[in-house]
XYZ file of N, CA, C and O in Angstrom:
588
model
N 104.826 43.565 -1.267
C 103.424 43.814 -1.534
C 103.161 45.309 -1.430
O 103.539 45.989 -0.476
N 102.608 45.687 -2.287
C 101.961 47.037 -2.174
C 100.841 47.323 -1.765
O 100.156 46.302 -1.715
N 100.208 48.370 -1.384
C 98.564 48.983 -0.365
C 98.371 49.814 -1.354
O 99.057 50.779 -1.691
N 96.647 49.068 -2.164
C 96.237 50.003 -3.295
C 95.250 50.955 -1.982
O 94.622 50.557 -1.001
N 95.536 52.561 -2.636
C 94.898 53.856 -1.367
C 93.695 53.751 -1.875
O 93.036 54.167 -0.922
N 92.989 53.511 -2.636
C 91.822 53.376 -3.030
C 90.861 52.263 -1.704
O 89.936 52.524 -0.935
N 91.492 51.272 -1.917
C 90.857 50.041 -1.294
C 91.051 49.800 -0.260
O 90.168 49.520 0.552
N 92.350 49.850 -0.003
C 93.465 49.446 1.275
C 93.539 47.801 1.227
O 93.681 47.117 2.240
N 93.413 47.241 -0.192
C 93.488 46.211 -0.103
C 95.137 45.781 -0.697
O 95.722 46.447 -1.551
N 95.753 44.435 0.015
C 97.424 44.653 -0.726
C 97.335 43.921 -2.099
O 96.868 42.783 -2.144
N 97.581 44.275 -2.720
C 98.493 43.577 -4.237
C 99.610 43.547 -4.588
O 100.529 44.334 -4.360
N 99.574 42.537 -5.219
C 100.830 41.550 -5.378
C 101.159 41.909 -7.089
O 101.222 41.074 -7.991
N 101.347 43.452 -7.216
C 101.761 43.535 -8.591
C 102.723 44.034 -9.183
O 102.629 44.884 -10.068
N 104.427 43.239 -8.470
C 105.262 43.214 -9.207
C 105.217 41.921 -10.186
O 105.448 42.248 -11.351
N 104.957 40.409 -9.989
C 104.606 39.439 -10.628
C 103.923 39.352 -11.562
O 104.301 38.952 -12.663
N 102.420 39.835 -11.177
C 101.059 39.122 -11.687
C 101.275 40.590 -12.594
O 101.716 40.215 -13.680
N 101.172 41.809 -12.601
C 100.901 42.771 -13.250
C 101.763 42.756 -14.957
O 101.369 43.403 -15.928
N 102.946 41.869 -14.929
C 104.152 41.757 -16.187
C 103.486 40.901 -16.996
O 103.328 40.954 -18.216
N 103.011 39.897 -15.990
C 102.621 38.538 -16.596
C 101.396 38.437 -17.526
O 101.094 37.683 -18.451
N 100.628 39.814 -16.737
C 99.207 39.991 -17.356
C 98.961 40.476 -18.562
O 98.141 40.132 -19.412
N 100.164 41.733 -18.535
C 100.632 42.821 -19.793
C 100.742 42.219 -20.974
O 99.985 42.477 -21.909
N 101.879 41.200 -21.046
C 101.998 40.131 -22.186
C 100.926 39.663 -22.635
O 100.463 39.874 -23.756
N 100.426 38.934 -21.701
C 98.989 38.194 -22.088
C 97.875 39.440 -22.744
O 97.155 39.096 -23.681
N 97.780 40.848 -22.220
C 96.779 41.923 -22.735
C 97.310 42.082 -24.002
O 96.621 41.979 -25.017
N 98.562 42.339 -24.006
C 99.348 42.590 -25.429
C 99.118 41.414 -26.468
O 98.769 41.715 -27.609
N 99.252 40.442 -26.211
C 99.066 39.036 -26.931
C 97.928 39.059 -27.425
O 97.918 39.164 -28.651
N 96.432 38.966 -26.655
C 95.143 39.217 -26.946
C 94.779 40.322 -27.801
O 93.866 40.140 -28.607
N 95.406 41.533 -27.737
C 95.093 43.095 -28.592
C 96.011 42.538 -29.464
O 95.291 42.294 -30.433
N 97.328 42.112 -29.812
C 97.546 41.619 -31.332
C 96.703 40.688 -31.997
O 96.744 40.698 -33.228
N 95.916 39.853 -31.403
C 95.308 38.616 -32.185
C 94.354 39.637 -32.850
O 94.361 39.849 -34.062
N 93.376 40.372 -31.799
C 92.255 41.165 -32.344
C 92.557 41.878 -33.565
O 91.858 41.898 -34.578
N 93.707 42.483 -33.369
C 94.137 43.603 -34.361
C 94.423 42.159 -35.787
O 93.797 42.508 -36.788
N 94.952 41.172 -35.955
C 95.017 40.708 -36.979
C 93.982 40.271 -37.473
O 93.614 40.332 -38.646
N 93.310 39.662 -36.289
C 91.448 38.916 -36.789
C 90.931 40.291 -37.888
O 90.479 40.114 -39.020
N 91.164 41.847 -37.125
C 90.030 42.365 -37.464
C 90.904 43.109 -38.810
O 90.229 43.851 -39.525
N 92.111 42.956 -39.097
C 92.740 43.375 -40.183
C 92.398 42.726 -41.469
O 92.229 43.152 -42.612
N 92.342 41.307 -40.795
C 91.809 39.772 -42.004
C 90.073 40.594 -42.204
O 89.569 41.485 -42.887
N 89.763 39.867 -41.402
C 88.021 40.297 -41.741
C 87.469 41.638 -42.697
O 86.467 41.676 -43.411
N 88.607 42.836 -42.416
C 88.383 44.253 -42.789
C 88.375 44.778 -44.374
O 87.786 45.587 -45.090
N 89.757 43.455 -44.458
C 90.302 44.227 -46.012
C 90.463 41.966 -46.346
O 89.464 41.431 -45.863
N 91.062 41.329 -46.740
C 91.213 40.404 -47.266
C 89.874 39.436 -47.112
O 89.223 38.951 -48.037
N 89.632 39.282 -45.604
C 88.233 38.250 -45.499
C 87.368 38.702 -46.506
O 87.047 37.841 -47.326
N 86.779 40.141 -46.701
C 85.803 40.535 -46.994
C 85.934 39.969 -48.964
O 84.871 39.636 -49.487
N 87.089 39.929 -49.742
C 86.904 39.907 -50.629
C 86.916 38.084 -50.538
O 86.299 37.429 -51.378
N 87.612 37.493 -49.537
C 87.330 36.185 -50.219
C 85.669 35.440 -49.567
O 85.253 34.309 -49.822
N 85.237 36.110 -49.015
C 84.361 35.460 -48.455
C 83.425 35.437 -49.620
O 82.733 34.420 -49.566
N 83.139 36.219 -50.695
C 82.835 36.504 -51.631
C 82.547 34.723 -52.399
O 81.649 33.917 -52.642
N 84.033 34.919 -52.510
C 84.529 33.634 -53.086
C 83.786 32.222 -52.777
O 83.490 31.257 -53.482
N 83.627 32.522 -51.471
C 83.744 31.110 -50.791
C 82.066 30.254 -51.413
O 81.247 30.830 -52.128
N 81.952 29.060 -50.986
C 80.604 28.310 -51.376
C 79.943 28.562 -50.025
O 80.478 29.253 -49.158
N 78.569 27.879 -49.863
C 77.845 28.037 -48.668
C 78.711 27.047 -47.324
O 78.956 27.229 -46.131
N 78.950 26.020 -48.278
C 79.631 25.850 -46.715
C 80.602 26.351 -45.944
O 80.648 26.302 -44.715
N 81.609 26.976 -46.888
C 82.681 27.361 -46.273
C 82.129 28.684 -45.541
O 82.549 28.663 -44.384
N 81.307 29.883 -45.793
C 81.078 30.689 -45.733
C 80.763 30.379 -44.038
O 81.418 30.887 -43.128
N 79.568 29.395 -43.847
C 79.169 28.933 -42.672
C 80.147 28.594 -42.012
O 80.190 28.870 -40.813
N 81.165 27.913 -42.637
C 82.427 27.599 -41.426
C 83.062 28.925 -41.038
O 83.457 29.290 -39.931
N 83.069 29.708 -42.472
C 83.957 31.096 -42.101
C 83.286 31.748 -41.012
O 84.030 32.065 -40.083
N 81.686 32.117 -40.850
C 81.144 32.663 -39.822
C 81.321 31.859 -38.133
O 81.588 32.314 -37.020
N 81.069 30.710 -38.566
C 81.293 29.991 -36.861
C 82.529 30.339 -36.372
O 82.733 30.647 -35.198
N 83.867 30.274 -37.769
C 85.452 30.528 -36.828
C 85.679 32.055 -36.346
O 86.133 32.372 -35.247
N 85.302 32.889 -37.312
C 85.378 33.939 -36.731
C 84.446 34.878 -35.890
O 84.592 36.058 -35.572
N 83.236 33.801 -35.577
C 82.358 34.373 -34.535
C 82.924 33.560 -32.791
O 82.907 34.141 -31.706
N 83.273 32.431 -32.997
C 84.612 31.538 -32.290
C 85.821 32.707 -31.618
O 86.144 33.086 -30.493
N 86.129 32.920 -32.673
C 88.119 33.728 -32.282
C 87.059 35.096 -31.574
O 87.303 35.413 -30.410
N 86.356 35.559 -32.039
C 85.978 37.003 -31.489
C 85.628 36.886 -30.148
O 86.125 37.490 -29.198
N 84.626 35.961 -30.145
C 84.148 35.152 -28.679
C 85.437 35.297 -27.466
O 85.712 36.018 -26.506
N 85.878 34.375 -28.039
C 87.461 34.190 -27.044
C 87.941 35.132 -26.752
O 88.066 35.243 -25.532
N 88.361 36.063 -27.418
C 89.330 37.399 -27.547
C 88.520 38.118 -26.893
O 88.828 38.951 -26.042
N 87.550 37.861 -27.219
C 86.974 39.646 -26.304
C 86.569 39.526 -24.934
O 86.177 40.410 -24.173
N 86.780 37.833 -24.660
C 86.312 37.327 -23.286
C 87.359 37.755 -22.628
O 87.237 38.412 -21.595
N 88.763 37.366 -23.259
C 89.825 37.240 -22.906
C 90.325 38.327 -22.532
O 91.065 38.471 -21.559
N 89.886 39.322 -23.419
C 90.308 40.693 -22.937
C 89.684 41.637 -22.433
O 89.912 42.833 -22.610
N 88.293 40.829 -21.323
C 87.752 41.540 -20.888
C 88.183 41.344 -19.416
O 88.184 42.058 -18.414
N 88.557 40.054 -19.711
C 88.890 39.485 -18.010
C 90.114 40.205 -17.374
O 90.265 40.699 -16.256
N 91.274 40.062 -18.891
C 92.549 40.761 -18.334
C 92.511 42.576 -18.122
O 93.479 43.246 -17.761
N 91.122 43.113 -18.459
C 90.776 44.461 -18.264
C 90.192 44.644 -16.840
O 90.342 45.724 -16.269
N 89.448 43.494 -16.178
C 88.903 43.748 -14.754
C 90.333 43.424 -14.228
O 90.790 44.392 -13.620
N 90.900 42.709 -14.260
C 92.460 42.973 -13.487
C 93.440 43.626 -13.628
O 94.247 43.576 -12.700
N 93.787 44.532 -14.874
C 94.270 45.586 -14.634
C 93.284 47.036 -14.145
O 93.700 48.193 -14.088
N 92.211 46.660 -13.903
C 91.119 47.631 -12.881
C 91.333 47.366 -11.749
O 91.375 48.394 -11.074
N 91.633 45.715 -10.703
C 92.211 45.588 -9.624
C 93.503 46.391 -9.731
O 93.590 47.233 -8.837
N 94.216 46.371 -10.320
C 95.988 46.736 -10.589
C 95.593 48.897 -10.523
O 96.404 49.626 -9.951
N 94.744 49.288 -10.964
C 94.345 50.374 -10.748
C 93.880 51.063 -9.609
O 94.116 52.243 -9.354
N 93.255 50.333 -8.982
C 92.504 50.298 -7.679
C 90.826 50.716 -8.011
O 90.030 50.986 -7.112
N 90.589 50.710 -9.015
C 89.249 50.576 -9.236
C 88.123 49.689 -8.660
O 87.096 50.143 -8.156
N 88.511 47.982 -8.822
C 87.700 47.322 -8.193
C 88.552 46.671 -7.076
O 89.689 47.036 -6.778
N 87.956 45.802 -6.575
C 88.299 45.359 -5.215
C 88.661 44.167 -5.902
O 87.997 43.922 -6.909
N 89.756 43.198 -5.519
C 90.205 42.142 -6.148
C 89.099 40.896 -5.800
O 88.604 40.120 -6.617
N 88.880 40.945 -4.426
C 87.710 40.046 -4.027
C 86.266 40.023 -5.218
O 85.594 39.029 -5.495
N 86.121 41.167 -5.661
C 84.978 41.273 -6.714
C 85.533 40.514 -7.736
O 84.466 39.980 -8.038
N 86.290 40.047 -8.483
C 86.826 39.019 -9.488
C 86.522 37.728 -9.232
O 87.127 36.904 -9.919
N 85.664 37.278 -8.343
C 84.884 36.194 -7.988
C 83.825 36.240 -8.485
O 83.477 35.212 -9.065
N 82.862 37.420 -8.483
C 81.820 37.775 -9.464
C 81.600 37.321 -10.797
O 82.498 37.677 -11.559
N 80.543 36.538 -11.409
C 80.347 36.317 -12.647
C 80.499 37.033 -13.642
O 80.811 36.671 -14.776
N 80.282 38.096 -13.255
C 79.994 39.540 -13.991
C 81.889 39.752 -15.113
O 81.983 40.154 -16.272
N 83.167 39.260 -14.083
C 84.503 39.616 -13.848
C 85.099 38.304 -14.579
O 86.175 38.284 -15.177
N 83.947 36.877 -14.381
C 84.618 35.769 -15.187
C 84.782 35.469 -16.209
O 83.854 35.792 -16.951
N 85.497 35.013 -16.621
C 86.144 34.448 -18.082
C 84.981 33.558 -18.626
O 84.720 32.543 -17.980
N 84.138 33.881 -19.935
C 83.120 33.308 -20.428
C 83.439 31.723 -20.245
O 84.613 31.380 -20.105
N 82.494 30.847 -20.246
C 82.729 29.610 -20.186
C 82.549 28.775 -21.147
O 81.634 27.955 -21.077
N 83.326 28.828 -22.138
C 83.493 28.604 -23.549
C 83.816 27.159 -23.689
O 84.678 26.621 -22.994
N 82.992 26.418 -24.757
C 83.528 24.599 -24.906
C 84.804 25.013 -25.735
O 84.835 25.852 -26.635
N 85.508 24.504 -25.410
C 86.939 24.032 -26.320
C 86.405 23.306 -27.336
O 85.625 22.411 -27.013
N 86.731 23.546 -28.955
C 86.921 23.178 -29.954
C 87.485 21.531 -29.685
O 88.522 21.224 -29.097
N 86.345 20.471 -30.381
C 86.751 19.397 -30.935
C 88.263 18.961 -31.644
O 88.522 19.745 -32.557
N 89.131 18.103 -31.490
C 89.914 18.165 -32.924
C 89.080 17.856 -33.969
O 89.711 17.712 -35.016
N 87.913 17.703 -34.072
C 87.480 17.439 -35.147
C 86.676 18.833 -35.783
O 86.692 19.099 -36.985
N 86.014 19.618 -34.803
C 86.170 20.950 -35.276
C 87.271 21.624 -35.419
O 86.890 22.779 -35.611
N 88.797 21.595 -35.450
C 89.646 22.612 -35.477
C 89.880 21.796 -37.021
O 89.926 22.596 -37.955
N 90.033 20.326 -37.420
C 89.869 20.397 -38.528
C 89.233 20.885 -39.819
O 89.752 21.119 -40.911
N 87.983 20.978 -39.411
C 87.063 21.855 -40.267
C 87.055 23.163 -40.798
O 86.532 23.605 -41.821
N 87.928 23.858 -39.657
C 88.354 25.133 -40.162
C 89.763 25.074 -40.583
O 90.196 26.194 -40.849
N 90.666 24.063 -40.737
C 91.493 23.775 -41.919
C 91.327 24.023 -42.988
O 92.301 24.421 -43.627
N 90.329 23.925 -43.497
C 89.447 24.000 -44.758
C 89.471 25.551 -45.415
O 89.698 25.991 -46.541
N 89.164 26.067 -44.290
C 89.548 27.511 -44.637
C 90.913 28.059 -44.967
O 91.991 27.632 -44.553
N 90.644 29.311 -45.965
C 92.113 29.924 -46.376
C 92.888 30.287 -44.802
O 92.145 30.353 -43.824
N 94.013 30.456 -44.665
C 94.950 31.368 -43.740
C 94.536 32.696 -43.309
O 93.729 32.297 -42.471
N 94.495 33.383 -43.265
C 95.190 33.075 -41.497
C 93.817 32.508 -40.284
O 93.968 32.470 -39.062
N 92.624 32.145 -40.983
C 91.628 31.849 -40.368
C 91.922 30.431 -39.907
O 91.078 30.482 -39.012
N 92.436 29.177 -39.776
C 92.648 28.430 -39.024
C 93.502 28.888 -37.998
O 93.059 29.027 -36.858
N 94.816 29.168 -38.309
C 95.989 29.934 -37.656
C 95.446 30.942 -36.381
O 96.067 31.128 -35.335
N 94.187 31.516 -36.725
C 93.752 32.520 -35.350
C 93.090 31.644 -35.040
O 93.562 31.460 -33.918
N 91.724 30.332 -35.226
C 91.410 29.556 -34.437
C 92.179 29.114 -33.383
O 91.945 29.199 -32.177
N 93.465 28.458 -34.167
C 94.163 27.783 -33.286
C 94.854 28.462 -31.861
O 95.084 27.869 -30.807
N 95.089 29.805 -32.167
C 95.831 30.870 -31.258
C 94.479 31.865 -30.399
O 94.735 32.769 -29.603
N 93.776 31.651 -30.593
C 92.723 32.562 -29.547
C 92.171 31.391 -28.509
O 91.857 31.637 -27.344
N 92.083 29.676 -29.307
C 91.682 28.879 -28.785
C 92.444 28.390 -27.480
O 91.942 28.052 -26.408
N 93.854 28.440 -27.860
C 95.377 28.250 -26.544
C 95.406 29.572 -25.925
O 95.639 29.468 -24.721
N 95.276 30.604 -26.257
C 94.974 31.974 -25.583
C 94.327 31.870 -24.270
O 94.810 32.023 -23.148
N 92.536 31.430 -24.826
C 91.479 31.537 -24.497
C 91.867 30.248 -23.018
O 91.862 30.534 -21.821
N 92.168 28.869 -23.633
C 92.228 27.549 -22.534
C 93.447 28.217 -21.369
O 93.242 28.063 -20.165
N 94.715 28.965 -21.868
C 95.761 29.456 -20.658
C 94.692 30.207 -19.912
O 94.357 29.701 -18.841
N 94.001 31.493 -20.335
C 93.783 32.399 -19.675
C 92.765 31.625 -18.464
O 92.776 31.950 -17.277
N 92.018 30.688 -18.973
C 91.210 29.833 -18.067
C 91.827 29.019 -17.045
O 91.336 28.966 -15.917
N 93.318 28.108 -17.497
C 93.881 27.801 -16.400
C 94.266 28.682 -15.732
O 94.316 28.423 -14.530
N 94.680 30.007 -16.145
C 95.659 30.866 -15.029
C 94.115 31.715 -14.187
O 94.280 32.297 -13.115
N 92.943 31.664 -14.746
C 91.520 32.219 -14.046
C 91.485 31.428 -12.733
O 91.379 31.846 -11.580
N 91.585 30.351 -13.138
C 91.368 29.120 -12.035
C 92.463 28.843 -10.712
O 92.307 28.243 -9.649
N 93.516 29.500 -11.245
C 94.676 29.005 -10.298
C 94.602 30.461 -9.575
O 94.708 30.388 -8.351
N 94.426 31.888 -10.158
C 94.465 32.783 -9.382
C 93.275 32.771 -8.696
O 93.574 33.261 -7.607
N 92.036 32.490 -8.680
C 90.607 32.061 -8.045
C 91.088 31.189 -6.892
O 90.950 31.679 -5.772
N 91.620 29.998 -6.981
C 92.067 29.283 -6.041
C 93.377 29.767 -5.062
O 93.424 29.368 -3.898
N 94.364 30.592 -5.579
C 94.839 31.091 -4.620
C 94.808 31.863 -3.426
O 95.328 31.785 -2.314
N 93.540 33.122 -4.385
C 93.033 33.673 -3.526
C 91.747 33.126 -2.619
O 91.486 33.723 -1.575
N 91.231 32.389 -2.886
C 90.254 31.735 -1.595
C 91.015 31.143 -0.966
O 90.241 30.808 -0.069
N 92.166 30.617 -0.624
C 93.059 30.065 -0.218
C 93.965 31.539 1.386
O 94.256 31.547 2.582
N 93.989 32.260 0.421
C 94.230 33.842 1.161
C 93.932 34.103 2.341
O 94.129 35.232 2.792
């Protein structure tokens, strides 16, 4: 265990700090493809699309953005613990939690089937993103009250 000099509180970041990286890295690639689709290809097919799809196109990718930016806001207050910025105990704070997002129906993840590529494909991957980062919210929450 290491003593962040900031806090004098210990962390445990030979483990949790690798584990997190992946997951930050994972989340900043999804973004970077969502916002590559949306930038240059979404924009010309959305064009295309009829009213409904258009409406589905806005719910999925107002959906994946949701997630992602939750996702990578949460894994940003913990590499701020990993900094010594905040106090790890403050990650109990609402302010620090992982939005509390309904999980997609299978019957909504079908609907955005409907849509061209890669827009189901990031539903499906911000949505398993989004549900890990919530189990692993929950299990590090419970460890540490446990502490």
């Amino acid at each position: 265990m290491k003593e962040n000099p900031k806090t004098g509180t210990a962390l445990k970041t030979e483990g949790r700090f690798v584990f997190l990286q992946k997951n930050y890295d994972e989340t900043l690639s999804l973004l970077q493809q969502c916002g590559n689709y949306l930038e240059y290809r979404g924009k010309y097919e959305r064009i295309a699309m009829d009213v409904e799809e258009r409406v589905l196109y806005t719910i999925a990718t107002s959906h994946i953005t949701v997630q992602l930016t939750s996702v990578l806001s949460w894994l940003m207050a913990w590499k701020a613990v990993e900094a010594g910025e905040i106090n790890q105990n403050d990650l109990t704070l609402e302010k620090y939690r992982l939005q509390n997002i309904h999980p997609l129906t299978e019957e909504q993840m079908d609907m955005f089937k409907k849509l061209a590529q890669p827009i189901p494909d990031l539903v499906t991957a911000s949505s398993m993103l989004y549900m890990r980062m919530k189990r692993l919210e929950e299990t590090m929450l419970n460890r540490e009250s446990l502490a």
